[in-house]
Tab-separated table of C-alpha atoms in Angstrom:
chain	number	residue	atom	x	y	z
E	203	MET	CA	1.049	39.888	36.335
E	204	THR	CA	-1.056	43.075	36.323
E	205	ALA	CA	-3.835	43.988	33.865
E	206	SER	CA	-1.710	46.844	32.622
E	207	ARG	CA	1.204	44.462	31.851
E	208	LEU	CA	-1.024	42.135	29.873
E	209	ILE	CA	-2.400	45.085	27.922
E	210	GLN	CA	1.214	46.242	27.339
E	211	ASN	CA	2.017	42.792	25.933
E	212	ILE	CA	-1.003	42.929	23.587
E	213	LYS	CA	-0.162	46.479	22.447
E	214	ALA	CA	3.523	45.600	21.831
E	215	GLN	CA	2.927	42.760	19.370
E	216	ALA	CA	3.542	44.812	16.263
E	217	ASP	CA	6.891	46.054	17.717
E	218	SER	CA	7.690	42.512	18.828
E	219	LEU	CA	7.032	41.158	15.313
E	220	ALA	CA	9.284	43.877	13.889
E	221	CYS	CA	12.045	42.433	16.095
E	222	VAL	CA	11.319	38.927	14.838
E	223	LEU	CA	11.418	40.111	11.223
E	224	GLN	CA	14.697	41.984	11.750
E	225	TYR	CA	16.307	38.967	13.384
E	226	GLN	CA	15.110	36.356	10.900
E	227	TYR	CA	16.333	38.371	7.942
E	228	GLY	CA	19.538	39.333	9.781
E	229	PRO	CA	21.508	37.193	12.195
E	230	GLY	CA	18.926	34.378	12.001
E	231	ALA	CA	18.812	34.017	8.202
E	232	PRO	CA	21.579	31.418	7.897
E	233	SER	CA	19.788	29.056	10.301
E	234	ILE	CA	16.448	29.611	8.534
E	235	VAL	CA	17.964	28.791	5.208
E	236	GLN	CA	19.797	25.721	6.589
E	237	ALA	CA	16.543	24.455	8.171
E	238	GLY	CA	14.675	24.996	4.921
E	239	THR	CA	17.269	22.983	2.980
E	240	LEU	CA	17.002	20.115	5.504
E	241	MET	CA	13.228	20.036	5.298
E	242	ARG	CA	13.248	19.968	1.555
E	243	SER	CA	15.429	16.934	1.584
E	244	CYS	CA	13.300	14.869	3.996
E	245	ARG	CA	10.451	12.429	3.568
E	246	ARG	CA	8.436	13.546	6.546
E	247	VAL	CA	8.306	16.393	9.068
E	248	LEU	CA	7.150	15.942	12.638
E	249	ILE	CA	6.368	19.094	14.588
E	250	THR	CA	5.916	18.917	18.335
E	251	GLY	CA	5.494	21.243	21.310
E	252	MET	CA	3.147	22.037	24.235
E	253	GLY	CA	0.303	24.506	24.471
E	254	ALA	CA	0.744	27.818	22.686
E	255	SER	CA	3.996	26.673	21.114
E	256	MET	CA	2.345	23.684	19.492
E	257	PHE	CA	-0.679	25.730	18.372
E	258	ALA	CA	1.592	28.277	16.696
E	259	ALA	CA	3.011	25.460	14.518
E	260	ILE	CA	-0.295	24.484	13.024
E	261	PRO	CA	-0.235	26.952	10.064
E	262	LEU	CA	3.223	25.649	9.142
E	263	LYS	CA	1.808	22.152	8.990
E	264	TYR	CA	-0.814	23.198	6.508
E	265	PHE	CA	1.744	25.066	4.419
E	266	LEU	CA	4.146	22.151	4.261
E	267	CYS	CA	1.270	19.744	3.340
E	268	SER	CA	0.369	22.100	0.538
E	269	LEU	CA	3.892	21.572	-0.837
E	270	GLY	CA	3.367	17.791	-0.719
E	271	ILE	CA	5.531	17.307	2.388
E	272	ASP	CA	4.019	14.704	4.759
E	273	THR	CA	3.739	16.759	7.970
E	274	VAL	CA	2.067	16.179	11.340
E	275	VAL	CA	1.761	18.068	14.618
E	276	VAL	CA	1.860	15.898	17.735
E	277	GLU	CA	1.716	17.133	21.320
E	278	ALA	CA	5.065	16.608	22.997
E	279	GLY	CA	3.670	14.669	25.940
E	280	GLU	CA	1.912	12.160	23.690
E	281	LEU	CA	4.949	11.896	21.403
E	282	LEU	CA	7.235	11.225	24.387
E	283	HIS	CA	5.212	8.444	25.984
E	284	TYR	CA	3.396	6.778	23.037
E	285	LEU	CA	4.244	7.866	19.509
E	286	HIS	CA	7.902	8.666	18.901
E	287	GLU	CA	8.764	5.250	17.472
E	288	ALA	CA	6.527	5.908	14.456
E	289	TYR	CA	8.612	8.868	13.203
E	290	LYS	CA	12.118	7.493	12.909
E	291	ASP	CA	12.465	8.788	9.365
E	292	ALA	CA	11.135	12.319	10.081
E	293	VAL	CA	12.874	15.589	10.577
E	294	VAL	CA	11.634	16.861	13.950
E	295	ILE	CA	10.743	20.453	14.647
E	296	ILE	CA	10.468	21.067	18.444
E	297	VAL	CA	8.817	24.360	19.286
E	298	SER	CA	9.128	25.688	22.836
E	299	ARG	CA	9.021	29.223	24.113
E	300	SER	CA	11.414	28.535	26.983
E	301	GLY	CA	13.213	25.546	25.414
E	302	GLU	CA	13.233	24.001	28.912
E	303	SER	CA	9.775	22.373	29.366
E	304	ILE	CA	10.030	18.918	30.907
E	305	GLU	CA	8.508	17.094	27.893
E	306	VAL	CA	10.923	18.813	25.530
E	307	ALA	CA	13.907	17.977	27.769
E	308	LYS	CA	12.962	14.303	27.889
E	309	LEU	CA	12.228	14.198	24.160
E	310	LEU	CA	15.677	15.472	23.372
E	311	ASP	CA	17.098	12.434	25.163
E	312	VAL	CA	14.594	9.980	23.635
E	313	LEU	CA	15.092	11.174	20.079
E	314	GLY	CA	18.833	11.269	20.547
E	315	SER	CA	20.979	11.122	17.425
E	316	ARG	CA	18.500	9.106	15.408
E	317	ARG	CA	16.656	12.111	13.995
E	318	LYS	CA	17.597	15.567	12.832
E	319	ILE	CA	16.135	18.147	15.178
E	320	ILE	CA	15.255	21.764	14.421
E	321	GLY	CA	14.724	23.649	17.701
E	322	VAL	CA	12.523	26.727	17.698
E	323	THR	CA	12.675	28.723	20.923
E	324	ASN	CA	12.703	32.280	22.226
E	325	ASP	CA	15.657	31.549	24.537
E	326	PRO	CA	18.906	31.004	22.634
E	327	ALA	CA	20.624	29.785	25.841
E	328	SER	CA	18.084	27.080	26.520
E	329	LEU	CA	18.535	23.350	26.531
E	330	LEU	CA	16.637	23.009	23.251
E	331	ALA	CA	18.780	25.615	21.561
E	332	LYS	CA	21.928	23.861	22.706
E	333	LYS	CA	20.904	20.298	21.732
E	334	ALA	CA	19.088	20.862	18.450
E	335	ASP	CA	20.999	20.217	15.225
E	336	ILE	CA	19.695	23.512	13.935
E	337	SER	CA	18.598	26.186	16.415
E	338	LEU	CA	16.096	28.887	15.376
E	339	HIS	CA	15.779	31.788	17.770
E	340	VAL	CA	12.326	33.423	17.487
E	341	GLY	CA	13.581	36.846	18.500
E	342	SER	CA	10.281	38.002	20.079
E	343	LEU	CA	9.959	40.413	22.959
E	344	PRO	CA	9.383	38.370	26.142
E	345	ASP	CA	5.999	37.845	27.922
E	346	GLU	CA	5.681	37.697	31.671
E	347	MET	CA	3.367	34.711	31.924
E	348	VAL	CA	0.653	34.212	29.257
E	349	ALA	CA	2.061	33.758	25.731
E	350	ILE	CA	1.056	36.862	23.818
E	351	GLN	CA	4.036	38.418	21.991
E	352	THR	CA	5.848	35.091	22.002
E	353	TYR	CA	2.841	33.307	20.430
E	354	THR	CA	2.549	35.696	17.494
E	355	GLY	CA	6.310	35.858	17.296
E	356	THR	CA	6.515	32.115	16.947
E	357	LEU	CA	3.786	32.208	14.321
E	358	LEU	CA	5.780	34.642	12.327
E	359	ALA	CA	9.118	32.859	12.700
E	360	LEU	CA	7.548	29.592	11.531
E	361	HIS	CA	5.875	31.441	8.611
E	362	ILE	CA	9.275	32.712	7.554
E	363	LEU	CA	10.732	29.235	7.946
E	364	GLY	CA	8.070	27.947	5.491
E	365	SER	CA	9.037	30.653	2.996
E	366	ALA	CA	12.563	29.145	2.939
E	367	LEU	CA	11.158	26.008	1.407
E	368	ASP	CA	9.512	27.445	-1.709
E	369	ASP	CA	12.157	30.049	-2.623
E	370	SER	CA	10.131	32.999	-1.380
E	371	PHE	CA	12.338	33.750	1.599
E	372	GLU	CA	13.892	36.986	0.339
E	373	LYS	CA	10.802	38.413	-1.353
E	374	SER	CA	8.532	37.674	1.580
E	375	LYS	CA	10.327	40.164	3.803
E	376	ASP	CA	8.605	43.266	2.333
E	377	GLU	CA	5.223	41.522	2.297
E	378	ILE	CA	5.525	40.680	6.000
E	379	ALA	CA	6.683	44.205	6.828
E	380	GLY	CA	3.496	45.482	5.196
E	381	TYR	CA	1.432	43.463	7.662
E	382	LEU	CA	2.786	45.199	10.738
E	383	PRO	CA	1.040	48.571	10.452
E	384	LYS	CA	-2.235	46.656	9.817
E	385	LEU	CA	-1.654	44.644	12.983
E	386	SER	CA	-0.957	47.754	15.011
E	387	ARG	CA	-4.206	49.323	13.833
E	388	LEU	CA	-6.146	46.170	14.640
E	389	ILE	CA	-4.707	46.051	18.163
E	390	SER	CA	-5.657	49.640	18.808
E	391	ALA	CA	-9.159	49.222	17.496
E	392	SER	CA	-9.718	45.983	19.436
E	393	LEU	CA	-8.611	47.583	22.696
E	394	ASP	CA	-10.731	50.645	22.023
E	395	ASN	CA	-13.738	48.288	21.661
E	396	LEU	CA	-12.941	46.358	24.841
E	397	GLN	CA	-16.429	46.837	26.301
E	398	GLY	CA	-18.039	45.732	23.029
E	399	TRP	CA	-17.556	42.200	24.215
E	400	ASP	CA	-19.755	42.606	27.291
E	401	ASN	CA	-23.100	41.332	25.985
E	402	PHE	CA	-21.391	38.335	24.302
E	403	LEU	CA	-19.511	37.415	27.440
E	404	GLU	CA	-22.356	37.690	30.005
E	405	GLY	CA	-23.472	34.485	31.646
E	406	GLN	CA	-21.525	31.335	32.513
E	407	SER	CA	-21.570	29.438	29.217
E	408	PRO	CA	-18.353	28.029	27.822
E	409	VAL	CA	-16.989	29.815	24.762
E	410	HIS	CA	-16.691	27.603	21.684
E	411	LEU	CA	-13.985	28.705	19.181
E	412	LEU	CA	-14.508	27.097	15.792
E	413	ALA	CA	-12.304	27.016	12.743
E	414	ARG	CA	-10.862	25.112	9.777
E	415	GLY	CA	-7.396	24.826	8.284
E	416	PRO	CA	-4.589	27.054	9.616
E	417	SER	CA	-7.110	28.940	11.750
E	418	ASN	CA	-7.429	25.861	14.019
E	419	SER	CA	-4.362	27.407	15.627
E	420	SER	CA	-6.464	30.457	16.581
E	421	ALA	CA	-9.309	28.305	17.895
E	422	LEU	CA	-7.022	26.260	20.146
E	423	GLU	CA	-4.867	29.135	21.293
E	424	GLY	CA	-8.012	31.221	21.900
E	425	ALA	CA	-9.490	28.566	24.132
E	426	LEU	CA	-6.236	28.451	26.058
E	427	LEU	CA	-6.322	32.187	26.560
E	428	PHE	CA	-9.787	32.061	28.034
E	429	ASN	CA	-8.591	29.344	30.366
E	430	GLU	CA	-5.427	31.108	31.363
E	431	ILE	CA	-6.509	34.723	31.450
E	432	ALA	CA	-10.107	34.523	32.597
E	433	LYS	CA	-10.219	31.075	34.212
E	434	HIS	CA	-13.270	30.363	32.063
E	435	PRO	CA	-14.112	27.059	30.370
E	436	SER	CA	-13.643	27.201	26.556
E	437	VAL	CA	-13.469	24.751	23.714
E	438	GLY	CA	-11.464	24.962	20.544
E	439	MET	CA	-12.713	22.629	17.829
E	440	PRO	CA	-12.602	22.114	14.043
E	441	ILE	CA	-15.825	23.196	12.479
E	442	ALA	CA	-16.484	19.880	10.684
E	443	SER	CA	-16.138	18.018	13.958
E	444	PHE	CA	-18.514	20.457	15.703
E	445	ARG	CA	-21.125	19.900	13.011
E	446	HIS	CA	-20.942	16.151	13.629
E	447	GLY	CA	-22.818	16.134	16.952
E	448	ALA	CA	-21.559	18.930	19.242
E	449	VAL	CA	-23.940	21.321	17.460
E	450	GLU	CA	-26.711	19.738	19.529
E	451	LEU	CA	-25.665	21.846	22.547
E	452	VAL	CA	-26.516	25.135	20.844
E	453	ASP	CA	-29.324	27.163	22.461
E	454	ARG	CA	-29.837	30.775	23.578
E	455	ASN	CA	-26.971	30.370	26.088
E	456	PHE	CA	-24.464	29.293	23.444
E	457	ARG	CA	-21.473	31.569	22.814
E	458	GLY	CA	-19.364	30.859	19.743
E	459	MET	CA	-16.521	32.440	17.813
E	460	VAL	CA	-16.240	31.409	14.196
E	461	PHE	CA	-12.985	32.120	12.300
E	462	ALA	CA	-13.655	32.965	8.662
E	463	PRO	CA	-10.449	34.010	6.824
E	464	LYS	CA	-10.320	34.380	3.034
E	465	GLY	CA	-9.716	30.929	1.642
E	466	ARG	CA	-11.196	27.689	0.387
E	467	THR	CA	-13.606	27.032	3.318
E	468	ARG	CA	-14.737	30.634	4.150
E	469	GLU	CA	-18.292	30.090	2.851
E	470	LEU	CA	-18.630	26.886	4.815
E	471	ASN	CA	-17.528	28.742	7.962
E	472	LEU	CA	-19.974	31.555	7.378
E	473	ALA	CA	-22.736	29.022	6.709
E	474	LEU	CA	-22.102	27.551	10.190
E	475	ALA	CA	-22.238	31.024	11.751
E	476	ARG	CA	-25.660	31.629	10.116
E	477	ASP	CA	-26.944	28.288	11.381
E	478	LEU	CA	-25.725	28.970	14.939
E	479	VAL	CA	-27.579	32.277	14.973
E	480	HIS	CA	-30.705	30.578	13.549
E	481	PHE	CA	-30.497	28.012	16.359
E	482	GLY	CA	-30.548	30.839	18.944
E	483	GLY	CA	-26.869	31.152	19.799
E	484	GLN	CA	-24.736	34.234	20.101
E	485	VAL	CA	-21.957	34.281	17.571
E	486	ARG	CA	-18.997	36.452	16.783
E	487	VAL	CA	-17.271	35.998	13.378
E	488	ILE	CA	-13.562	36.906	13.131
E	489	GLY	CA	-12.386	37.570	9.589
E	490	PRO	CA	-12.398	40.084	6.716
E	491	SER	CA	-15.657	41.916	6.130
E	492	PRO	CA	-18.409	39.749	4.641
E	493	GLU	CA	-19.633	40.318	1.103
E	494	ASN	CA	-23.216	39.900	2.252
E	495	ASP	CA	-25.128	40.849	5.356
E	496	LEU	CA	-24.628	38.397	8.192
E	497	GLU	CA	-26.941	38.547	11.248
E	498	THR	CA	-24.171	38.215	13.858
E	499	GLY	CA	-21.448	40.180	15.511
E	500	TRP	CA	-18.359	40.778	13.358
E	501	HIS	CA	-14.780	41.484	14.310
E	502	GLU	CA	-12.968	42.553	11.201
E	503	VAL	CA	-9.339	41.562	10.535
E	504	PRO	CA	-7.337	42.222	7.360
E	505	ALA	CA	-7.656	39.838	4.397
E	506	THR	CA	-4.404	37.774	4.106
E	507	PRO	CA	-3.402	34.320	2.947
E	508	GLU	CA	-4.884	31.625	5.223
E	509	THR	CA	-1.524	30.706	6.727
E	510	VAL	CA	-0.958	34.362	7.759
E	511	ALA	CA	-4.519	34.967	9.105
E	512	PRO	CA	-3.716	33.553	12.585
E	513	LEU	CA	-1.362	36.514	13.201
E	514	PHE	CA	-4.351	38.802	13.054
E	515	GLU	CA	-7.385	36.785	14.153
E	516	ILE	CA	-5.916	36.004	17.607
E	517	VAL	CA	-5.946	39.700	18.591
E	518	PRO	CA	-9.723	40.047	19.114
E	519	VAL	CA	-9.615	36.845	21.207
E	520	GLN	CA	-6.776	38.167	23.352
E	521	VAL	CA	-8.891	41.266	24.034
E	522	ALA	CA	-12.085	39.240	24.696
E	523	ALA	CA	-10.274	37.070	27.227
E	524	LEU	CA	-8.852	40.138	28.898
E	525	ARG	CA	-12.341	41.719	29.113
E	526	LEU	CA	-13.853	38.555	30.538
E	527	ALA	CA	-11.284	38.468	33.294
E	528	GLN	CA	-12.096	42.062	34.128
E	529	LEU	CA	-15.814	41.321	34.213
E	530	ARG	CA	-15.199	38.334	36.508
E	531	GLY	CA	-12.949	40.314	38.891
E	532	ILE	CA	-9.881	38.230	37.987
E	533	VAL	CA	-6.422	39.853	37.634
E	534	PRO	CA	-5.719	38.946	33.968
E	535	GLY	CA	-2.855	36.630	33.333
E	536	THR	CA	-2.050	35.587	36.837
E	537	PHE	CA	-1.486	31.850	37.248
E	538	ARG	CA	-2.876	29.916	40.234
E	539	TYR	CA	-1.356	26.558	39.634
E	540	ALA	CA	0.759	26.301	36.479
E	541	PRO	CA	4.381	27.554	36.470
E	542	GLN	CA	5.643	29.627	33.515
E	543	VAL	CA	7.966	26.708	32.644
E	544	ALA	CA	6.762	23.212	33.493
E	545	ILE	CA	9.708	21.276	34.925
E	546	ASP	CA	7.747	18.322	36.372
E	547	GLU	CA	5.349	15.959	34.596
E	548	ALA	CA	3.758	14.638	37.742
E	549	SER	CA	3.116	17.574	40.043
E	550	PHE	CA	2.791	21.320	40.206
E	551	ALA	CA	5.200	23.434	42.250
E	552	GLY	CA	3.955	23.708	45.796
E	553	SER	CA	1.147	21.160	45.390
């Protein structure tokens, strides 16, 4: 994968989401409505996946819980080997970009006919699409290696799925369409400011990405992007957990990103950012503009509902990871060990 191809994938996200929107409110609408009906009728929802696919499902978990639906997100590998017996009464949503990952393939056999399965994948010909009781095709433009368009595409498809549960499916279409020009402008501004990350990224310190609520998806996906694109150690962590001990590592070498969307915990998140600066760390806040002065770097994203914010707040992180790769002399997005689709739990291809 070349740097130019990764940049193209970042730039194309608004167009990719337009494809997702067109599909979900066109050929994909019957499946979305069917899945929404099934989820409304169930006692519990279990969402599973690996990596970016799992992280993209986190905002849906928070939305379903807000409706009073008992919902959990469990990594597919842990579910497969340790936890699946605990969710016999749950509707299972399996999210997988390829629909062919080894954990997903094995889970389909383990879960069998005992549970209803909703499969969410960007490959309608995949094993997951064929075996799921209800198959939801994301409809995103494809990525070459790193999940960029497919990550935000999955975020949007799952957001639309959530709208099918509270009778806002039809009316949400125009609202979502209104987000796309804002996303396009954000992507252009972020790429134009590529070198603005240089001072923050200098040195060898791990990057800590800190969030609450649906934005935990951005923290975890962001850390994965630094790992994959720049081969740089990064940590995604809930803010409350970070405050309970890990804050002790903060010094002048600390590099932190704090996600602060509009919502119930925004002021708590901003309070942490202020403390981290006071302790000597370098901090970048990602969110809508603050009402008051904040002595830290700021990467502004549009104000949206909390469950939509991850669509926007991941963009500055994508660009930061790209820039760090450039600064380190690494071809962004090339993989040294991991295949695009993991087909073996025990070894890597060629190892």
